[in-house]
PDB file of C-alpha atoms in Angstrom:
ATOM      1  CA  MET A  67     -70.740 -84.449 -23.626  1.00  0.00           C
ATOM      2  CA  SER A  68     -73.949 -82.897 -21.827  1.00  0.00           C
ATOM      3  CA  HIS A  69     -76.196 -81.556 -23.562  1.00  0.00           C
ATOM      4  CA  SER A  70     -74.776 -77.699 -21.946  1.00  0.00           C
ATOM      5  CA  VAL A  71     -71.450 -79.142 -22.650  1.00  0.00           C
ATOM      6  CA  ARG A  72     -72.160 -79.120 -26.080  1.00  0.00           C
ATOM      7  CA  LEU A  73     -74.179 -75.869 -26.738  1.00  0.00           C
ATOM      8  CA  SER A  74     -70.550 -73.986 -25.497  1.00  0.00           C
ATOM      9  CA  VAL A  75     -69.010 -75.593 -27.245  1.00  0.00           C
ATOM     10  CA  PHE A  76     -70.740 -74.479 -30.664  1.00  0.00           C
ATOM     11  CA  MET A  77     -70.944 -71.122 -29.253  1.00  0.00           C
ATOM     12  CA  LEU A  78     -67.752 -71.295 -29.138  1.00  0.00           C
ATOM     13  CA  CYS A  79     -66.700 -71.944 -32.382  1.00  0.00           C
ATOM     14  CA  LEU A  80     -68.993 -69.646 -33.692  1.00  0.00           C
ATOM     15  CA  ALA A  81     -67.459 -66.723 -31.892  1.00  0.00           C
ATOM     16  CA  LEU A  82     -64.502 -68.134 -33.600  1.00  0.00           C
ATOM     17  CA  ALA A  83     -65.733 -68.159 -36.791  1.00  0.00           C
ATOM     18  CA  ALA A  84     -67.712 -64.653 -37.257  1.00  0.00           C
ATOM     19  CA  PRO A  85     -65.367 -62.022 -38.291  1.00  0.00           C
ATOM     20  CA  ALA A  86     -63.897 -59.178 -35.816  1.00  0.00           C
ATOM     21  CA  TRP A  87     -65.757 -56.180 -35.786  1.00  0.00           C
ATOM     22  CA  ALA A  88     -62.204 -54.712 -37.166  1.00  0.00           C
ATOM     23  CA  ALA A  89     -61.558 -50.970 -36.351  1.00  0.00           C
ATOM     24  CA  GLU A  90     -60.582 -49.128 -39.603  1.00  0.00           C
ATOM     25  CA  ASP A  91     -58.507 -46.269 -39.804  1.00  0.00           C
ATOM     26  CA  VAL A  92     -59.537 -42.856 -41.735  1.00  0.00           C
ATOM     27  CA  SER A  93     -57.782 -41.386 -43.153  1.00  0.00           C
ATOM     28  CA  LYS A  94     -57.402 -37.625 -45.934  1.00  0.00           C
ATOM     29  CA  VAL A  95     -55.619 -35.594 -47.259  1.00  0.00           C
ATOM     30  CA  ASN A  96     -58.920 -32.547 -47.224  1.00  0.00           C
ATOM     31  CA  GLY A  97     -61.896 -32.591 -45.737  1.00  0.00           C
ATOM     32  CA  SER A  98     -63.023 -33.584 -41.840  1.00  0.00           C
ATOM     33  CA  ILE A  99     -63.396 -36.215 -40.318  1.00  0.00           C
ATOM     34  CA  GLU A 100     -66.320 -37.095 -37.498  1.00  0.00           C
ATOM     35  CA  ALA A 101     -66.717 -39.812 -35.501  1.00  0.00           C
ATOM     36  CA  ARG A 102     -69.449 -41.294 -34.415  1.00  0.00           C
ATOM     37  CA  ALA A 103     -70.266 -42.976 -31.054  1.00  0.00           C
ATOM     38  CA  GLY A 104     -71.329 -46.572 -31.448  1.00  0.00           C
ATOM     39  CA  SER A 105     -68.758 -47.403 -34.257  1.00  0.00           C
ATOM     40  CA  PRO A 106     -65.185 -48.968 -33.909  1.00  0.00           C
ATOM     41  CA  TYR A 107     -62.757 -46.676 -35.208  1.00  0.00           C
ATOM     42  CA  GLY A 108     -58.773 -47.444 -35.389  1.00  0.00           C
ATOM     43  CA  ASP A 109     -56.449 -44.044 -36.068  1.00  0.00           C
ATOM     44  CA  LEU A 110     -58.204 -40.608 -38.188  1.00  0.00           C
ATOM     45  CA  ASP A 111     -55.999 -39.045 -40.296  1.00  0.00           C
ATOM     46  CA  THR A 112     -56.202 -35.684 -42.601  1.00  0.00           C
ATOM     47  CA  VAL A 113     -54.293 -32.827 -43.429  1.00  0.00           C
ATOM     48  CA  ASN A 114     -56.288 -29.946 -44.053  1.00  0.00           C
ATOM     49  CA  GLY A 115     -59.167 -30.512 -41.633  1.00  0.00           C
ATOM     50  CA  ALA A 116     -61.241 -30.717 -38.515  1.00  0.00           C
ATOM     51  CA  ILE A 117     -61.281 -33.386 -36.685  1.00  0.00           C
ATOM     52  CA  HIS A 118     -64.823 -33.873 -33.937  1.00  0.00           C
ATOM     53  CA  ILE A 119     -65.035 -37.359 -31.382  1.00  0.00           C
ATOM     54  CA  ASP A 120     -68.570 -37.520 -30.336  1.00  0.00           C
ATOM     55  CA  ASP A 121     -69.547 -38.012 -26.637  1.00  0.00           C
ATOM     56  CA  THR A 122     -68.545 -41.289 -25.603  1.00  0.00           C
ATOM     57  CA  ALA A 123     -67.324 -42.756 -28.915  1.00  0.00           C
ATOM     58  CA  GLN A 124     -63.947 -44.313 -29.032  1.00  0.00           C
ATOM     59  CA  VAL A 125     -60.456 -43.868 -31.516  1.00  0.00           C
ATOM     60  CA  GLY A 126     -58.013 -44.326 -31.406  1.00  0.00           C
ATOM     61  CA  ALA A 127     -54.991 -41.294 -32.951  1.00  0.00           C
ATOM     62  CA  ALA A 128     -56.677 -38.336 -33.630  1.00  0.00           C
ATOM     63  CA  SER A 129     -54.163 -36.152 -35.750  1.00  0.00           C
ATOM     64  CA  THR A 130     -54.298 -33.613 -37.813  1.00  0.00           C
ATOM     65  CA  VAL A 131     -52.086 -31.047 -39.275  1.00  0.00           C
ATOM     66  CA  ASN A 132     -54.496 -27.483 -40.595  1.00  0.00           C
ATOM     67  CA  GLY A 133     -57.751 -27.924 -37.892  1.00  0.00           C
ATOM     68  CA  ASN A 134     -58.537 -28.317 -34.430  1.00  0.00           C
ATOM     69  CA  ILE A 135     -59.465 -31.296 -32.602  1.00  0.00           C
ATOM     70  CA  ALA A 136     -63.009 -31.442 -30.295  1.00  0.00           C
ATOM     71  CA  LEU A 137     -62.739 -35.167 -27.947  1.00  0.00           C
ATOM     72  CA  GLY A 138     -66.442 -35.143 -26.592  1.00  0.00           C
ATOM     73  CA  GLN A 139     -67.871 -35.886 -23.473  1.00  0.00           C
ATOM     74  CA  GLY A 140     -66.989 -39.340 -21.651  1.00  0.00           C
ATOM     75  CA  ALA A 141     -65.380 -39.996 -25.297  1.00  0.00           C
ATOM     76  CA  HIS A 142     -61.878 -41.737 -25.225  1.00  0.00           C
ATOM     77  CA  ALA A 143     -58.420 -41.707 -27.170  1.00  0.00           C
ATOM     78  CA  ARG A 144     -55.191 -42.603 -28.292  1.00  0.00           C
ATOM     79  CA  SER A 145     -53.372 -39.586 -28.029  1.00  0.00           C
ATOM     80  CA  LEU A 146     -54.463 -36.302 -29.405  1.00  0.00           C
ATOM     81  CA  GLU A 147     -51.737 -33.686 -32.166  1.00  0.00           C
ATOM     82  CA  THR A 148     -52.459 -31.448 -34.138  1.00  0.00           C
ATOM     83  CA  VAL A 149     -49.852 -28.305 -35.460  1.00  0.00           C
ATOM     84  CA  ASN A 150     -52.133 -25.443 -36.872  1.00  0.00           C
ATOM     85  CA  GLY A 151     -54.847 -26.247 -34.779  1.00  0.00           C
ATOM     86  CA  SER A 152     -56.386 -26.123 -30.892  1.00  0.00           C
ATOM     87  CA  ILE A 153     -57.282 -28.778 -28.773  1.00  0.00           C
ATOM     88  CA  ARG A 154     -60.154 -29.115 -27.074  1.00  0.00           C
ATOM     89  CA  VAL A 155     -60.794 -32.574 -24.377  1.00  0.00           C
ATOM     90  CA  GLU A 156     -64.940 -32.028 -22.712  1.00  0.00           C
ATOM     91  CA  ARG A 157     -65.891 -33.441 -18.845  1.00  0.00           C
ATOM     92  CA  GLU A 158     -64.937 -37.436 -18.344  1.00  0.00           C
ATOM     93  CA  ALA A 159     -63.129 -38.112 -21.183  1.00  0.00           C
ATOM     94  CA  GLN A 160     -60.067 -40.095 -21.336  1.00  0.00           C
ATOM     95  CA  VAL A 161     -56.520 -39.269 -23.411  1.00  0.00           C
ATOM     96  CA  THR A 162     -54.190 -42.479 -23.086  1.00  0.00           C
ATOM     97  CA  GLY A 163     -51.017 -40.965 -24.295  1.00  0.00           C
ATOM     98  CA  GLY A 164     -50.276 -37.276 -25.210  1.00  0.00           C
ATOM     99  CA  VAL A 165     -51.925 -34.245 -26.471  1.00  0.00           C
ATOM    100  CA  ALA A 166     -50.011 -31.528 -28.441  1.00  0.00           C
ATOM    101  CA  THR A 167     -50.080 -28.629 -30.696  1.00  0.00           C
ATOM    102  CA  VAL A 168     -47.794 -26.290 -32.599  1.00  0.00           C
ATOM    103  CA  ASN A 169     -49.707 -22.739 -32.671  1.00  0.00           C
ATOM    104  CA  GLY A 170     -53.019 -23.709 -30.986  1.00  0.00           C
ATOM    105  CA  GLY A 171     -54.420 -23.879 -27.139  1.00  0.00           C
ATOM    106  CA  VAL A 172     -55.386 -27.079 -25.180  1.00  0.00           C
ATOM    107  CA  PHE A 173     -58.280 -27.767 -22.861  1.00  0.00           C
ATOM    108  CA  VAL A 174     -58.843 -29.905 -20.526  1.00  0.00           C
ATOM    109  CA  ASP A 175     -62.363 -30.143 -18.317  1.00  0.00           C
ATOM    110  CA  ARG A 176     -63.506 -31.754 -15.251  1.00  0.00           C
ATOM    111  CA  GLY A 177     -63.110 -35.440 -14.428  1.00  0.00           C
ATOM    112  CA  SER A 178     -60.626 -36.098 -17.928  1.00  0.00           C
ATOM    113  CA  GLN A 179     -57.089 -37.802 -17.964  1.00  0.00           C
ATOM    114  CA  ILE A 180     -54.223 -37.194 -19.747  1.00  0.00           C
ATOM    115  CA  GLY A 181     -51.452 -40.370 -19.916  1.00  0.00           C
ATOM    116  CA  GLY A 182     -49.107 -38.715 -21.098  1.00  0.00           C
ATOM    117  CA  ASP A 183     -47.919 -34.738 -21.973  1.00  0.00           C
ATOM    118  CA  VAL A 184     -49.388 -31.732 -23.034  1.00  0.00           C
ATOM    119  CA  GLU A 185     -48.455 -29.663 -24.611  1.00  0.00           C
ATOM    120  CA  THR A 186     -47.850 -26.813 -26.927  1.00  0.00           C
ATOM    121  CA  VAL A 187     -45.428 -24.225 -28.297  1.00  0.00           C
ATOM    122  CA  ASN A 188     -47.342 -21.655 -29.342  1.00  0.00           C
ATOM    123  CA  GLY A 189     -51.188 -21.737 -27.047  1.00  0.00           C
ATOM    124  CA  ALA A 190     -51.648 -21.531 -24.006  1.00  0.00           C
ATOM    125  CA  ILE A 191     -52.694 -24.851 -22.117  1.00  0.00           C
ATOM    126  CA  GLY A 192     -56.061 -24.541 -18.976  1.00  0.00           C
ATOM    127  CA  LEU A 193     -57.263 -27.926 -17.268  1.00  0.00           C
ATOM    128  CA  VAL A 194     -60.692 -28.197 -14.635  1.00  0.00           C
ATOM    129  CA  ASP A 195     -59.874 -31.113 -12.062  1.00  0.00           C
ATOM    130  CA  THR A 196     -58.107 -33.168 -15.243  1.00  0.00           C
ATOM    131  CA  ARG A 197     -55.515 -35.389 -14.311  1.00  0.00           C
ATOM    132  CA  VAL A 198     -52.416 -35.767 -16.288  1.00  0.00           C
ATOM    133  CA  ALA A 199     -50.059 -38.021 -15.907  1.00  0.00           C
ATOM    134  CA  GLY A 200     -47.021 -36.519 -17.165  1.00  0.00           C
ATOM    135  CA  HIS A 201     -45.814 -33.195 -17.693  1.00  0.00           C
ATOM    136  CA  VAL A 202     -47.102 -30.066 -18.600  1.00  0.00           C
ATOM    137  CA  ARG A 203     -45.163 -28.021 -20.859  1.00  0.00           C
ATOM    138  CA  THR A 204     -44.811 -24.790 -23.613  1.00  0.00           C
ATOM    139  CA  VAL A 205     -42.730 -22.776 -25.258  1.00  0.00           C
ATOM    140  CA  ASN A 206     -45.200 -19.842 -25.155  1.00  0.00           C
ATOM    141  CA  GLY A 207     -48.353 -19.896 -23.559  1.00  0.00           C
ATOM    142  CA  ASP A 208     -49.632 -18.902 -20.771  1.00  0.00           C
ATOM    143  CA  ILE A 209     -49.998 -21.886 -18.428  1.00  0.00           C
ATOM    144  CA  THR A 210     -53.423 -23.027 -15.829  1.00  0.00           C
ATOM    145  CA  VAL A 211     -53.972 -26.223 -14.192  1.00  0.00           C
ATOM    146  CA  GLY A 212     -57.016 -25.371 -12.427  1.00  0.00           C
ATOM    147  CA  VAL A 213     -58.979 -26.410  -9.122  1.00  0.00           C
ATOM    148  CA  GLY A 214     -58.538 -29.762  -8.239  1.00  0.00           C
ATOM    149  CA  SER A 215     -56.045 -31.341 -10.995  1.00  0.00           C
ATOM    150  CA  HIS A 216     -53.385 -32.712 -10.878  1.00  0.00           C
ATOM    151  CA  VAL A 217     -50.043 -33.194 -12.611  1.00  0.00           C
ATOM    152  CA  ARG A 218     -47.765 -35.850 -11.819  1.00  0.00           C
ATOM    153  CA  GLY A 219     -44.597 -35.465 -13.903  1.00  0.00           C
ATOM    154  CA  GLY A 220     -43.636 -31.376 -13.765  1.00  0.00           C
ATOM    155  CA  VAL A 221     -44.695 -28.238 -15.920  1.00  0.00           C
ATOM    156  CA  THR A 222     -42.556 -26.195 -17.638  1.00  0.00           C
ATOM    157  CA  VAL A 223     -41.884 -22.978 -19.972  1.00  0.00           C
ATOM    158  CA  GLU A 224     -38.698 -23.720 -22.343  1.00  0.00           C
ATOM    159  CA  ARG A 225     -36.665 -20.854 -24.042  1.00  0.00           C
ATOM    160  CA  SER A 226     -37.675 -20.390 -27.479  1.00  0.00           C
ATOM    161  CA  ASN A 227     -34.066 -21.487 -29.878  1.00  0.00           C
ATOM    162  CA  SER A 228     -35.676 -19.424 -32.815  1.00  0.00           C
ATOM    163  CA  TRP A 229     -34.642 -16.476 -34.166  1.00  0.00           C
ATOM    164  CA  PHE A 230     -37.623 -14.279 -34.303  1.00  0.00           C
ATOM    165  CA  GLN A 231     -38.891 -15.273 -31.473  1.00  0.00           C
ATOM    166  CA  ALA A 232     -35.413 -14.575 -29.373  1.00  0.00           C
ATOM    167  CA  VAL A 233     -36.727 -11.851 -27.726  1.00  0.00           C
ATOM    168  CA  PRO A 234     -40.288 -12.261 -25.572  1.00  0.00           C
ATOM    169  CA  ARG A 235     -43.669 -10.672 -26.480  1.00  0.00           C
ATOM    170  CA  ARG A 236     -44.743 -10.666 -22.870  1.00  0.00           C
ATOM    171  CA  ARG A 237     -43.731 -13.017 -19.681  1.00  0.00           C
ATOM    172  CA  LEU A 238     -46.220 -15.750 -19.884  1.00  0.00           C
ATOM    173  CA  ARG A 239     -48.807 -16.289 -16.717  1.00  0.00           C
ATOM    174  CA  VAL A 240     -49.481 -19.410 -15.057  1.00  0.00           C
ATOM    175  CA  VAL A 241     -51.799 -20.539 -12.579  1.00  0.00           C
ATOM    176  CA  ILE A 242     -52.494 -22.812 -10.081  1.00  0.00           C
ATOM    177  CA  GLY A 243     -55.068 -23.386  -8.646  1.00  0.00           C
ATOM    178  CA  PRO A 244     -57.211 -23.955  -5.811  1.00  0.00           C
ATOM    179  CA  ASP A 245     -55.994 -27.624  -4.629  1.00  0.00           C
ATOM    180  CA  ALA A 246     -54.153 -27.846  -7.339  1.00  0.00           C
ATOM    181  CA  VAL A 247     -51.617 -30.687  -7.299  1.00  0.00           C
ATOM    182  CA  VAL A 248     -48.228 -29.696  -9.850  1.00  0.00           C
ATOM    183  CA  GLU A 249     -46.218 -33.042  -7.988  1.00  0.00           C
ATOM    184  CA  GLY A 250     -43.136 -32.909 -10.317  1.00  0.00           C
ATOM    185  CA  PRO A 251     -41.093 -29.738 -10.804  1.00  0.00           C
ATOM    186  CA  LEU A 252     -41.935 -26.016 -11.925  1.00  0.00           C
ATOM    187  CA  VAL A 253     -38.655 -25.079 -14.806  1.00  0.00           C
ATOM    188  CA  PHE A 254     -39.317 -21.225 -16.108  1.00  0.00           C
ATOM    189  CA  LYS A 255     -36.787 -21.254 -18.970  1.00  0.00           C
ATOM    190  CA  ARG A 256     -38.288 -16.558 -19.324  1.00  0.00           C
ATOM    191  CA  GLU A 257     -39.318 -14.705 -17.275  1.00  0.00           C
ATOM    192  CA  VAL A 258     -43.340 -16.138 -16.616  1.00  0.00           C
ATOM    193  CA  ASP A 259     -45.492 -14.317 -13.089  1.00  0.00           C
ATOM    194  CA  LEU A 260     -46.428 -17.756 -11.309  1.00  0.00           C
ATOM    195  CA  LEU A 261     -49.772 -17.176  -9.132  1.00  0.00           C
ATOM    196  CA  VAL A 262     -49.879 -19.783  -6.584  1.00  0.00           C
ATOM    197  CA  HIS A 263     -53.534 -20.347  -5.172  1.00  0.00           C
ATOM    198  CA  ARG A 264     -52.857 -21.347  -0.571  1.00  0.00           C
ATOM    199  CA  SER A 265     -54.343 -24.716  -0.867  1.00  0.00           C
ATOM    200  CA  ALA A 266     -51.846 -26.556  -3.670  1.00  0.00           C
ATOM    201  CA  ARG A 267     -48.984 -28.492  -3.637  1.00  0.00           C
ATOM    202  CA  LEU A 268     -46.267 -28.042  -5.417  1.00  0.00           C
ATOM    203  CA  GLY A 269     -42.996 -29.859  -6.534  1.00  0.00           C
ATOM    204  CA  PRO A 270     -39.688 -27.461  -6.476  1.00  0.00           C
ATOM    205  CA  VAL A 271     -39.996 -23.885  -8.331  1.00  0.00           C
ATOM    206  CA  THR A 272     -36.825 -22.835 -10.751  1.00  0.00           C
ATOM    207  CA  GLY A 273     -37.275 -19.342 -12.228  1.00  0.00           C
ATOM    208  CA  ALA A 274     -39.447 -18.107 -11.053  1.00  0.00           C
ATOM    209  CA  GLU A 275     -41.145 -16.630  -7.107  1.00  0.00           C
ATOM    210  CA  ALA A 276     -44.450 -17.400  -6.702  1.00  0.00           C
ATOM    211  CA  VAL A 277     -46.768 -14.414  -5.322  1.00  0.00           C
ATOM    212  CA  VAL A 278     -49.418 -16.716  -3.515  1.00  0.00           C
ATOM    213  CA  PHE A 279     -53.223 -15.611  -3.852  1.00  0.00           C
ATOM    214  CA  ASP A 280     -56.758 -16.875  -1.177  1.00  0.00           C
ATOM    215  CA  SER A 281     -59.858 -15.996  -3.940  1.00  0.00           C
ATOM    216  CA  ARG A 282     -61.345 -18.807  -5.911  1.00  0.00           C
ATOM    217  CA  LYS A 283     -58.930 -16.418  -9.029  1.00  0.00           C
ATOM    218  CA  ALA A 284     -56.352 -15.268  -9.699  1.00  0.00           C
ATOM    219  CA  PRO A 285     -55.309 -12.216  -9.995  1.00  0.00           C
ATOM    220  CA  ARG A 286     -55.055 -10.108 -12.900  1.00  0.00           C
ATOM    221  CA  ASP A 287     -52.176  -7.870 -11.460  1.00  0.00           C
TER     222      ASP A 287
END
């Protein structure tokens, strides 16, 4: 056996014998969680606390009950979920699964990718130059599929099944911005104001009549 072959075998044995740099889960009941770049993380979950994921950090699923979630620029997460809190995804970040909140908004900044659905119950959804592989869905929140965004699934505004939301307080505002694309159907099960830029491309629309605009920003009235 040559010297180079023996060295390769030796290095392989060392690699197999070395303990794996495991990505550990972080779980709390009370308290916030911060995931720093450069260290491996598994799932992050807390009950009462925010979750902050630093720029370029990589984590598994991040979930909380009472708290906001922030995914930093260039960071990666498997999924993001909160009950009472907002979710913000900074530029060029990636979520392989879905992003969901019950009471709170979702904002996803330029160059980011969401591999699943983006969902809220009571909260606005805003996308800027973002790729969403799934659907964008809400019950009681405005939606902006902003400039250059691409939603492969559809856009849906659901009808509330809660008795205290039986009569909507206001018409929701849905904006499909310049050069945005929604490949799937747009389905509105309650009244909305649908504003669509002339350069946008849409799937079939049910439950609303689109108002076309040409300006960079949608008109307010």
